[in-house]
Each structure stands twice: as C-alpha cells, then as structure tokens.
CSV table of C-alpha atoms and ligand atoms in Angstrom, one decimal:
chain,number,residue,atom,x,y,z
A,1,UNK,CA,0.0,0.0,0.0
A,2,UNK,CA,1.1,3.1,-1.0
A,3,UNK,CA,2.9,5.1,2.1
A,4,UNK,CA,3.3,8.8,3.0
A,5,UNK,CA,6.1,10.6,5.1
A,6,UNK,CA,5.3,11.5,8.5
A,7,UNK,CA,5.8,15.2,7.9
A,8,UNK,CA,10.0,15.3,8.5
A,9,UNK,CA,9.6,13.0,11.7
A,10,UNK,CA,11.6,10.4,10.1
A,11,UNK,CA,9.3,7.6,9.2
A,12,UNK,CA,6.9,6.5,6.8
A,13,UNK,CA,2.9,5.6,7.2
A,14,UNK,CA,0.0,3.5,5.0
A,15,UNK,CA,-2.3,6.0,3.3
A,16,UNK,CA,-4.9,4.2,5.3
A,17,UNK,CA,-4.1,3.4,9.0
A,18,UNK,CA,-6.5,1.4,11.7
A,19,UNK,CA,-8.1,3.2,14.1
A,20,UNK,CA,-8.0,0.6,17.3
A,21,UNK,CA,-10.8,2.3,19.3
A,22,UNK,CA,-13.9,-0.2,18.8
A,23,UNK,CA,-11.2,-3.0,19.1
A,24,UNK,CA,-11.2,-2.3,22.8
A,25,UNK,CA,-14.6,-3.6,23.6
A,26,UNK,CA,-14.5,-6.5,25.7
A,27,UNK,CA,-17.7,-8.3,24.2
A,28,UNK,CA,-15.8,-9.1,21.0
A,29,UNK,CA,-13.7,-12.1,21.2
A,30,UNK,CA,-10.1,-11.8,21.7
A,31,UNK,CA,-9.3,-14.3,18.5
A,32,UNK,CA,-11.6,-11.9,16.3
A,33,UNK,CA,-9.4,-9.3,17.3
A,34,UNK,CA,-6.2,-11.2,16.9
A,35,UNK,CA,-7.4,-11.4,13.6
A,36,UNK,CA,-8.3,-8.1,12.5
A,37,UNK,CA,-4.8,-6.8,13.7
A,38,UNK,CA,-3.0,-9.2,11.8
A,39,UNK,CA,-5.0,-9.3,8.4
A,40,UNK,CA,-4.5,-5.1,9.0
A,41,UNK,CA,-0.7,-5.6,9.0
A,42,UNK,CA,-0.7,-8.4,6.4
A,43,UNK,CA,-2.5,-5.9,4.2
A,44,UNK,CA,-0.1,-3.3,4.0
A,45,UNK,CA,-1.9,-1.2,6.6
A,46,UNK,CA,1.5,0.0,8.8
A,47,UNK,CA,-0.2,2.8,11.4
A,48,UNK,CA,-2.0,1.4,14.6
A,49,UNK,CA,-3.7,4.3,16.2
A,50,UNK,CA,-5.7,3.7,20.0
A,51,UNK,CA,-5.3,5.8,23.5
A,52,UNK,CA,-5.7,5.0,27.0
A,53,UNK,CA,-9.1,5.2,26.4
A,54,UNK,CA,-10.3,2.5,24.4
A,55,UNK,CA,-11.1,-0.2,27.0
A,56,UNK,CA,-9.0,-3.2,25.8
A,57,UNK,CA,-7.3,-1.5,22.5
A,58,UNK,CA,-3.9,-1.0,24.0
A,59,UNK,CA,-3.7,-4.6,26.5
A,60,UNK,CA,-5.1,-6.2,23.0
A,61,UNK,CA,-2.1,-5.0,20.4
A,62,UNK,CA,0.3,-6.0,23.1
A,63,UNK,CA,-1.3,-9.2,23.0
A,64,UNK,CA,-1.6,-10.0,19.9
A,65,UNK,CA,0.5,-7.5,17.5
A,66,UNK,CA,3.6,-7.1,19.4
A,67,UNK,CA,5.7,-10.2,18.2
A,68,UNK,CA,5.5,-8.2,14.5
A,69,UNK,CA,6.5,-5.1,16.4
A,70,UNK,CA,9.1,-3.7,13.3
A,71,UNK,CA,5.7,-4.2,11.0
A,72,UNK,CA,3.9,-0.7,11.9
A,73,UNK,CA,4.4,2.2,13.5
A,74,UNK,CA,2.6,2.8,16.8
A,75,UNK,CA,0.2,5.7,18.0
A,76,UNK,CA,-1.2,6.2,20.9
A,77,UNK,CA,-2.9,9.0,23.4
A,78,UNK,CA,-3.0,9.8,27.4
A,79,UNK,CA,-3.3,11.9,30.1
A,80,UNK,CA,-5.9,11.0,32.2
A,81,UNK,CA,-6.9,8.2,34.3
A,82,UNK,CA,-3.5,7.2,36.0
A,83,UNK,CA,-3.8,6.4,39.7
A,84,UNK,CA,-2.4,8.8,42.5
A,85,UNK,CA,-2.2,11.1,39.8
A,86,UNK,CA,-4.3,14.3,38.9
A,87,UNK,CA,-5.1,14.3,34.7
A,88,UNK,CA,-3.1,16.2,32.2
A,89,UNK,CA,-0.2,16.5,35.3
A,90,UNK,CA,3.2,15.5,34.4
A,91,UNK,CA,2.9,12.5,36.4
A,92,UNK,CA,0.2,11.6,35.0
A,93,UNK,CA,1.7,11.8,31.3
A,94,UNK,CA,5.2,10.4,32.2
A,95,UNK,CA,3.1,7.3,33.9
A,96,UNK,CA,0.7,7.1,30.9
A,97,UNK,CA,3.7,6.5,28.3
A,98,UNK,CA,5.4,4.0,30.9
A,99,UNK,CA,2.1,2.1,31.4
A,100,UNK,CA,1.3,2.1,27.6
A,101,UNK,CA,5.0,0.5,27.0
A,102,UNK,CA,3.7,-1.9,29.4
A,103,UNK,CA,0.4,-3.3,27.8
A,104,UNK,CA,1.9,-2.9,24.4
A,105,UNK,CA,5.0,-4.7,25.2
A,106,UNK,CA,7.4,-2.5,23.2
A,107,UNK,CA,10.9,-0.7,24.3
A,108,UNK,CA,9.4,2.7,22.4
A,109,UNK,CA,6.0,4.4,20.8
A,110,UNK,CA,6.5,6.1,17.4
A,111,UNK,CA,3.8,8.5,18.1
A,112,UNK,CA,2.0,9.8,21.6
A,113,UNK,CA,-0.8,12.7,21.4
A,114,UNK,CA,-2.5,14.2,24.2
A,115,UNK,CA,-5.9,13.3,23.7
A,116,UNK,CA,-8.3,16.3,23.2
A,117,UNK,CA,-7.2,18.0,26.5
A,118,UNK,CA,-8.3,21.9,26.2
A,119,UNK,CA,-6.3,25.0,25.4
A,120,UNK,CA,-6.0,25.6,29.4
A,121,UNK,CA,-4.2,22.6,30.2
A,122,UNK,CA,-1.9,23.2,27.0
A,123,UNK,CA,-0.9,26.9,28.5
A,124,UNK,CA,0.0,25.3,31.8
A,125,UNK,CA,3.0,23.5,30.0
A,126,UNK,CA,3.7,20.7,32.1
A,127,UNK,CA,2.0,17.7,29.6
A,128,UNK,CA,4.2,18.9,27.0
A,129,UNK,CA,7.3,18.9,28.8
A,130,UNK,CA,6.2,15.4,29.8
A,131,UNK,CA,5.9,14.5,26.1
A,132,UNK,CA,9.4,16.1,25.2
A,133,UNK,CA,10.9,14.5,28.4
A,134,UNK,CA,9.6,10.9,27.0
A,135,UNK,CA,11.3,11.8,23.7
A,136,UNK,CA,14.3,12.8,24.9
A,137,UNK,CA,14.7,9.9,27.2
A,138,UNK,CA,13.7,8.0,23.9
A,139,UNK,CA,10.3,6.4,25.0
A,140,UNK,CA,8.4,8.1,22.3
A,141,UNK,CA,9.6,9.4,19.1
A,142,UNK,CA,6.8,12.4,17.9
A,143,UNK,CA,5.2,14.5,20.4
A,144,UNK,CA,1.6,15.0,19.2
A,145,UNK,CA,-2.1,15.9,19.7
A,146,UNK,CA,-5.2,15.2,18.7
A,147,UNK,CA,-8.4,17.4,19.2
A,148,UNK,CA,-10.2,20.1,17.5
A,149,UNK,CA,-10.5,23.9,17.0
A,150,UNK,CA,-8.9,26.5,19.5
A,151,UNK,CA,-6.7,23.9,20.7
A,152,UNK,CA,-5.6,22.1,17.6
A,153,UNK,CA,-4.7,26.4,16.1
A,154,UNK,CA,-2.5,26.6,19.7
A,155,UNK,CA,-0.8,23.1,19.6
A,156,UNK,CA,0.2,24.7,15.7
A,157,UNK,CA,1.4,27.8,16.8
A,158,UNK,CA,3.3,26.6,19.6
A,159,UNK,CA,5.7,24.6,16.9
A,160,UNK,CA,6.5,22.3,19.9
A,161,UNK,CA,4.6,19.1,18.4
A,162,UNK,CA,5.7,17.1,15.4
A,163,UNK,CA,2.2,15.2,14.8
A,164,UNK,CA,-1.2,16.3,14.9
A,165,UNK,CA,-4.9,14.2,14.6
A,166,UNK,CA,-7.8,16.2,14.1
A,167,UNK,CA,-11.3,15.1,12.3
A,168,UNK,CA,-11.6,15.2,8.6
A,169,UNK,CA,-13.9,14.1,6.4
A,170,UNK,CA,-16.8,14.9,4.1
A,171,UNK,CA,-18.4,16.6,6.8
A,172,UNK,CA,-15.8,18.1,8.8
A,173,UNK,CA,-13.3,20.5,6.4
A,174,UNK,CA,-12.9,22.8,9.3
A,175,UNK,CA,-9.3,22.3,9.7
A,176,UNK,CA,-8.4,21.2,6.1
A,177,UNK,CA,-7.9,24.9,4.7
A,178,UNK,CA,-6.7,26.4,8.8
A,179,UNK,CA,-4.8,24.1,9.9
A,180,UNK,CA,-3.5,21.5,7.7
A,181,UNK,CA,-1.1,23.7,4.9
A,182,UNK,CA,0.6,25.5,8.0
A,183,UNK,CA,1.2,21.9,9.4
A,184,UNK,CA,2.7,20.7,6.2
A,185,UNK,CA,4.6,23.6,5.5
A,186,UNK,CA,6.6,22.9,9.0
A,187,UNK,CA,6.9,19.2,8.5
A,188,UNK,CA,3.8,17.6,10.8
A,189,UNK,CA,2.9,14.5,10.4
A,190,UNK,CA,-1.4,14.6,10.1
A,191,UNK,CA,-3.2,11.9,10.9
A,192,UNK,CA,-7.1,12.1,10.0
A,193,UNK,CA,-9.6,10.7,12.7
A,194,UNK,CA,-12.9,9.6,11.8
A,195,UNK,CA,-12.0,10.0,8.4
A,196,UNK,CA,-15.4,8.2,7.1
A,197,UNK,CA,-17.4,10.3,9.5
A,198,UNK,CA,-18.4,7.3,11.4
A,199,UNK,CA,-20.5,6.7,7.7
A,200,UNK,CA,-24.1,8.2,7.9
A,201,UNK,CA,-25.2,6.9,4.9
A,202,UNK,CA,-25.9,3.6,6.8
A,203,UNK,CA,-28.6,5.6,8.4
A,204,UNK,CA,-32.2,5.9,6.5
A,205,UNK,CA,-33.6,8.4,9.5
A,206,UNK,CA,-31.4,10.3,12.2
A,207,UNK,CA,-29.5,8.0,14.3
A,208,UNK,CA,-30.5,8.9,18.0
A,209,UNK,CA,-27.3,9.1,20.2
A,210,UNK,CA,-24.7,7.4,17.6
A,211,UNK,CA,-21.2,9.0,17.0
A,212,UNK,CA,-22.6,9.5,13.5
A,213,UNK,CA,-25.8,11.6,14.3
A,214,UNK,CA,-24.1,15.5,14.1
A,215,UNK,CA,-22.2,14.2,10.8
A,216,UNK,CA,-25.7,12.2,9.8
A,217,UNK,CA,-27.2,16.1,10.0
A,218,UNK,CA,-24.5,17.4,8.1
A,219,UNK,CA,-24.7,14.7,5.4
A,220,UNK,CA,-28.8,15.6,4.8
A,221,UNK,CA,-28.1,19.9,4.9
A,222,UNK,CA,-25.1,19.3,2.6
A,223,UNK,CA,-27.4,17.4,0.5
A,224,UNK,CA,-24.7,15.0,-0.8
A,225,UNK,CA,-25.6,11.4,-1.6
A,226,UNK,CA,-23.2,9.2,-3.3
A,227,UNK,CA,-25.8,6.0,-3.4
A,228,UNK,CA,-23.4,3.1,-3.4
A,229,UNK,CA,-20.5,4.3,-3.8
A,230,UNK,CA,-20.6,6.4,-0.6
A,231,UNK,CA,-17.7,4.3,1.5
A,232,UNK,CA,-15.8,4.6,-1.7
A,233,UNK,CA,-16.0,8.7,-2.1
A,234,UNK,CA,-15.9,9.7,1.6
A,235,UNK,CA,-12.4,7.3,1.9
A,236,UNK,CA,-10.8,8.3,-1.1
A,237,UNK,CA,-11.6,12.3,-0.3
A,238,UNK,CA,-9.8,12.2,2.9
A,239,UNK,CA,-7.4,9.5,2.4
A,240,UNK,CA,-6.0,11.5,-0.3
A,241,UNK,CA,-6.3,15.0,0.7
A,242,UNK,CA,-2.9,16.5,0.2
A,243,UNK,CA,-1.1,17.2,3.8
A,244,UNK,CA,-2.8,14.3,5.2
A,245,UNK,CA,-0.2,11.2,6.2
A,246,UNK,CA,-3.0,9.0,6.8
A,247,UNK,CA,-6.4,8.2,7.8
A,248,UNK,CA,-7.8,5.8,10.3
A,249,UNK,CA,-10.5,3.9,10.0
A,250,UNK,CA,-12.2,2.4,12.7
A,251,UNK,CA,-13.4,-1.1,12.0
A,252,UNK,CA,-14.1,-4.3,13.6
A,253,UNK,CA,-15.5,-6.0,10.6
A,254,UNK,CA,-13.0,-8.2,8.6
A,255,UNK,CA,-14.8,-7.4,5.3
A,256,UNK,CA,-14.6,-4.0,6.0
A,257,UNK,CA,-11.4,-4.1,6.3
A,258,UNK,CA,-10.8,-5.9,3.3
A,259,UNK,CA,-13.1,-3.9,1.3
A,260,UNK,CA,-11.5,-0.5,2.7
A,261,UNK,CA,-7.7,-1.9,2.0
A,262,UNK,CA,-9.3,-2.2,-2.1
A,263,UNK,CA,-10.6,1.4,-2.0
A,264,UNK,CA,-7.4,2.7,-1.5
A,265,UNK,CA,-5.9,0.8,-4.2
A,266,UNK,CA,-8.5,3.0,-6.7
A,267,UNK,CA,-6.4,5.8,-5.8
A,268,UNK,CA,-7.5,9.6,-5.6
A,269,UNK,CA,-11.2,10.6,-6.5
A,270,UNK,CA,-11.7,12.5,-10.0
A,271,UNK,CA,-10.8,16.5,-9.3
A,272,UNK,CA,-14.0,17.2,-10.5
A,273,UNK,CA,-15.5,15.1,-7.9
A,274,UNK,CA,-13.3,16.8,-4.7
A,275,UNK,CA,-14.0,20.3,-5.8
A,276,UNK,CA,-18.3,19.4,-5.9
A,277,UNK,CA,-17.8,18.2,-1.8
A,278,UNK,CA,-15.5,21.2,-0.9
A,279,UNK,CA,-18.1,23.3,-2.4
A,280,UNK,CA,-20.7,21.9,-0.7
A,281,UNK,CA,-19.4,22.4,2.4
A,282,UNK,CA,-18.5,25.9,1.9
A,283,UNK,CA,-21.5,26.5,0.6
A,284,UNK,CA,-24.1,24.7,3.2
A,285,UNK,CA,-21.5,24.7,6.6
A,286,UNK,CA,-23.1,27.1,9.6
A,287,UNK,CA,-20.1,27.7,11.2
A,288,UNK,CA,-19.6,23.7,11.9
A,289,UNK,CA,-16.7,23.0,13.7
A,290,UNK,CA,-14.6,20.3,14.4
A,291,UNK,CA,-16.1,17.3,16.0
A,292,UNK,CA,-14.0,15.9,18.7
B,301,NAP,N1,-10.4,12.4,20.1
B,301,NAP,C1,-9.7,11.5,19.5
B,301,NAP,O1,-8.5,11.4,19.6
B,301,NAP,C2,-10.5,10.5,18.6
B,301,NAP,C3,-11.9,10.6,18.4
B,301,NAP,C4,-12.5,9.7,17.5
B,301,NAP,C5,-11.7,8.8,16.8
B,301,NAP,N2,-10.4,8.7,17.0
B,301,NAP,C6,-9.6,7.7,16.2
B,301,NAP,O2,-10.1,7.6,14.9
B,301,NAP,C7,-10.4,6.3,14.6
B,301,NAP,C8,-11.6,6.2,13.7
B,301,NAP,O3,-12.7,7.0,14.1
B,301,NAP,P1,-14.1,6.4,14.2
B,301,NAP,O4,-14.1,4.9,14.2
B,301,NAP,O5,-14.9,7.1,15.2
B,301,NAP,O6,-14.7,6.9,12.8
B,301,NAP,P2,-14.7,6.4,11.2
B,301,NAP,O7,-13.4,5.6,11.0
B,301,NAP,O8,-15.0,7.5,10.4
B,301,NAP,O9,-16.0,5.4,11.1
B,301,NAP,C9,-16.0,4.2,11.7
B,301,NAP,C10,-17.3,3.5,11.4
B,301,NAP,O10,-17.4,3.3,10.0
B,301,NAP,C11,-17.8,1.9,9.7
B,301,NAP,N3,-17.1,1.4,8.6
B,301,NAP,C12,-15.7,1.3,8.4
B,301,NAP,N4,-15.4,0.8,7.2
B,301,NAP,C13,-16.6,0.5,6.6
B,301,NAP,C14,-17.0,-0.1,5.4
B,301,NAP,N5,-16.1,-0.5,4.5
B,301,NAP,N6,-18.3,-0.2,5.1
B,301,NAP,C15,-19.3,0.2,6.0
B,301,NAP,N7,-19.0,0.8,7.2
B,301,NAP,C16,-17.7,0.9,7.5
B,301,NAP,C17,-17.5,1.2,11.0
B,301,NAP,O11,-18.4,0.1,11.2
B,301,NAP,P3,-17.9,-1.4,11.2
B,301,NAP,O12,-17.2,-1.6,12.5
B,301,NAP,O13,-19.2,-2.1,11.1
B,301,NAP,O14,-17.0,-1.6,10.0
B,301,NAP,C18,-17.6,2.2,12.1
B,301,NAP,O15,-18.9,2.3,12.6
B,301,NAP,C19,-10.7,5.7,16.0
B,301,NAP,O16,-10.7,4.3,16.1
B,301,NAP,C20,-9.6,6.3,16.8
B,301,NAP,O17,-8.4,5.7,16.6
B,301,NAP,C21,-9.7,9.6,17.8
C-alpha cells in the first residue's frame, strides 16, 4: 500500500491506517481481534492508532501484534486516568507512556498525542514537557495531539509538536484549509480521525445518540448522496487530501477491512469530484466546527 512521510519525523505511514478504538470492547472475542490486527498488517496497513481510552485496545495490540513489532508504527494518546495522579499532570503523562509501553509490550511508541485535553491545560506547559521528556529519554519518538479547533490552532502555533490528529472528512473540512497547509509547511505528520465520519449513509432516518448523528445532520443539509459508492468517495476524499499522512478507519469487521484496504488501491477521487464536496461544504456549513 502506497505510504506517505510523516511530515519530516523520520518515518513513513500507509495512506490508510487502523483506528483501534472499537477494538477495545471487551464483548468481542479476543481471537476476532487477533485477527483483525494481523490481516491489517498483512494488508499493507502499517499505522495502529488507539489511547488509554479504548477499554481493551492497548492490553489487545500488546497481546496479539507485538511479536511483529518492526511491521507498523505505533500511535497512541494519554493523560488521564493514571492512579495517584491528577489528569493532564506531568505525572500523569510520564506514567501514561510508561504504562502504555507496558500493555503494548514494546521498548518505544513512534507516536503519543494528548488526547483532546483543552487550550487551558496546553498553556499550563507541564503535559508537553512530559511529552518532550519521554522523547528525549527516547520512550516516544513524535510528540503530538489530537483534538479540534482552538486547541488544535495553539498546539500549531506553539511549533512544539511534530504530529497532529484532528477530524476530517466529508463533513468536517474545518481544519483542512486552517490548519492542515501550515502543518505541512513545517513538516507535521497529520493523521485524519474519523476520516469516514463514522458513515451516515448507513442511516435511512437520524441516528438517536450514535457517534454518526451531528455528521448524519450534516450529510442531509449538505445534500450529498453518493448512493453506493458512498464508503468509496468519503475514503478516497480524505485519504488523499494533500497534507494528510494517513487516515484511520475504525473497524471491527474483517470485510470492512478488506473492502477499505481495495478502496485505497482505486487511488484519488476525480478532481472534479473533490471540488463538488469542498463546495458543498462551503456552501451549506453554519459555522460547523470540528467534532472531537
Ligand atoms: N479524540 C480522538 O482522539 C479521537 C476521536 C475519535 C476517533 N479517533 C480515532 O479515529 C479512529 C476512527 O474513528 P471512528 O471509528 O470514530 O470513525 P470512522 O473511521 O470515520 O468510522 C468508523 C465507522 O465506519 C464503519 N465502517 C468502516 N469501514 C466500513 C465499510 N467498509 N463499510 C461500512 N462501514 C464501515 C465502521 O463500522 P464497522 O465496525 O461495522 O465496520 C464504524 O462504525 C478511532 O478508532 C480512533 O483511533 C480519535
């Protein structure tokens, strides 16, 4: 599969990546799981992306992905939810890494992003000198977040992190004209989170309460509708958006996988067909923001 520089951080990703979040729930079986990872990996997908968060996701690539450690490059988020010490502290960060090394049985993790903590905690300073003490001391290689609007503009101003993760897709373009041509322009590595927008399509009325329902909204005001090729379109427009490293989809279903892995292979959507969704949005957005 075709692979993209991580800005100038001195590695390489897929153009489509695995996001490990809905891997972490315990009610699917652990040899399911083994199995996604691996057929990921044997498919040329070569960036793992979870957090702290995920329930399971990080114990479960230790278990089952870590003897193929040289295959892919590892992401992952903290800073919260570490024992005897307050979120976002320094502590709390420097404990995070250590106990993500841990469950993921590795000596280093390419990429770690604080995940979506607010401007406030950024100004404070301390999580990022946690990150850049990791890195020095060689426990992490890229400093990065992930997270939306006013925070995502300050992490890019403050030049002090080599990777950034933000939401992009059909319905949220927020940060592809803002942020993402500054990030390029001083080598950042930009990952693209829920880069299908958790696919609305799949929805004939408004899905009550599911990740999808704000981009659901969107999809129905934009007045887009791709039919059957709608997987196909809203991959391929973020996948290949220029400045993006990769995208990661979040999937739990082995033909999904499969069927996401030949998407990619079809290469970039028609121009003509890019420009029609990047007018839509500019023309239909109310001020949308990014969706954390
Ligand atoms: N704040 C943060 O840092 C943050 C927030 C959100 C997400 N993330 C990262 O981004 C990753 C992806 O985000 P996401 O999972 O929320 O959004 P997404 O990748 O845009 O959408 C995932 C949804 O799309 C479906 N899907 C995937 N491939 C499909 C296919 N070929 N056909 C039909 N449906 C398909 C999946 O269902 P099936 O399981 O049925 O395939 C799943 O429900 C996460 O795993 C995580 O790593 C980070």
């Amino acid at each position: 599969m075709r692979q993209n520089l991580f800005g100038n951080q001195g590695f390489s990703v897929s153009v489509l990546g695995l996001g490990a979040g809905e891997i972490g729930d315990g009610s699917i079986p652990e040899d399911h799981v083994g199995h996604l990872l691996n057929l990921a990996v044997d498919s040329g997908i070569n960036l793992v992306d979870t957090a702290k968060g995920y329930g399971l996701s990080e114990e479960r690539i230790g278990r089952h992905l870590s003897w193929r450690r040289k295959d892919y490059i590892l992401s992952t988020k903290v800073g919260y939810g570490i024992p005897g010490h307050a979120d976002w502290s320094f502590g709390c960060i420097t404990e995070g890494i250590e106990t993500a090394l841990r469950l993921m049985k590795t000596d280093v993790i390419d990429i770690v992003h604080l995940h979506s903590c607010p401007v406030e905690v950024l100004e404070r300073g301390e999580a990022i000198d946690a990150l850049e003490r990791a890195k020095h001391d060689g426990k992490i290689k890229v400093a990065a977040y992930s997270g939306e609007n006013d925070a995502l503009d300050w992490c890019l101003k403050s030049g002090r992190f080599g990777g950034l993760q933000s939401s992009i897709n059909v319905f949220d373009q927020d940060s592809i004209q803002r942020v993402i041509p500054k990030a390029t322009a001083n080598g950042i590595g930009y990952i693209a989170k829920r880069p299908v927008g958790n696919a609305p399509w799949r929805f004939a009325d408004q899905p009550n309460g599911h990740y999808s329902e704000t981009y659901w909204h969107r999809m129905k005001t934009m007045e887009l509708d791709f039919g059957a090729d709608w997987q196909s379109v809203a991959l391929r427009f973020t996948a290949f958006h220029s400045g993006i490293s990769s995208c990661i989809v979040g999937t739990t279903n082995l033909n999904h996988l499969k069927l996401n892995v030949e998407i990619i292979e079809h290469g970039p959507l028609p121009s003509d067909v890019v420009d029609h969704i990047r007018n839509c949005w500019q023309k239909h957005q109310q001020g949308w923001d990014g969706q954390v």
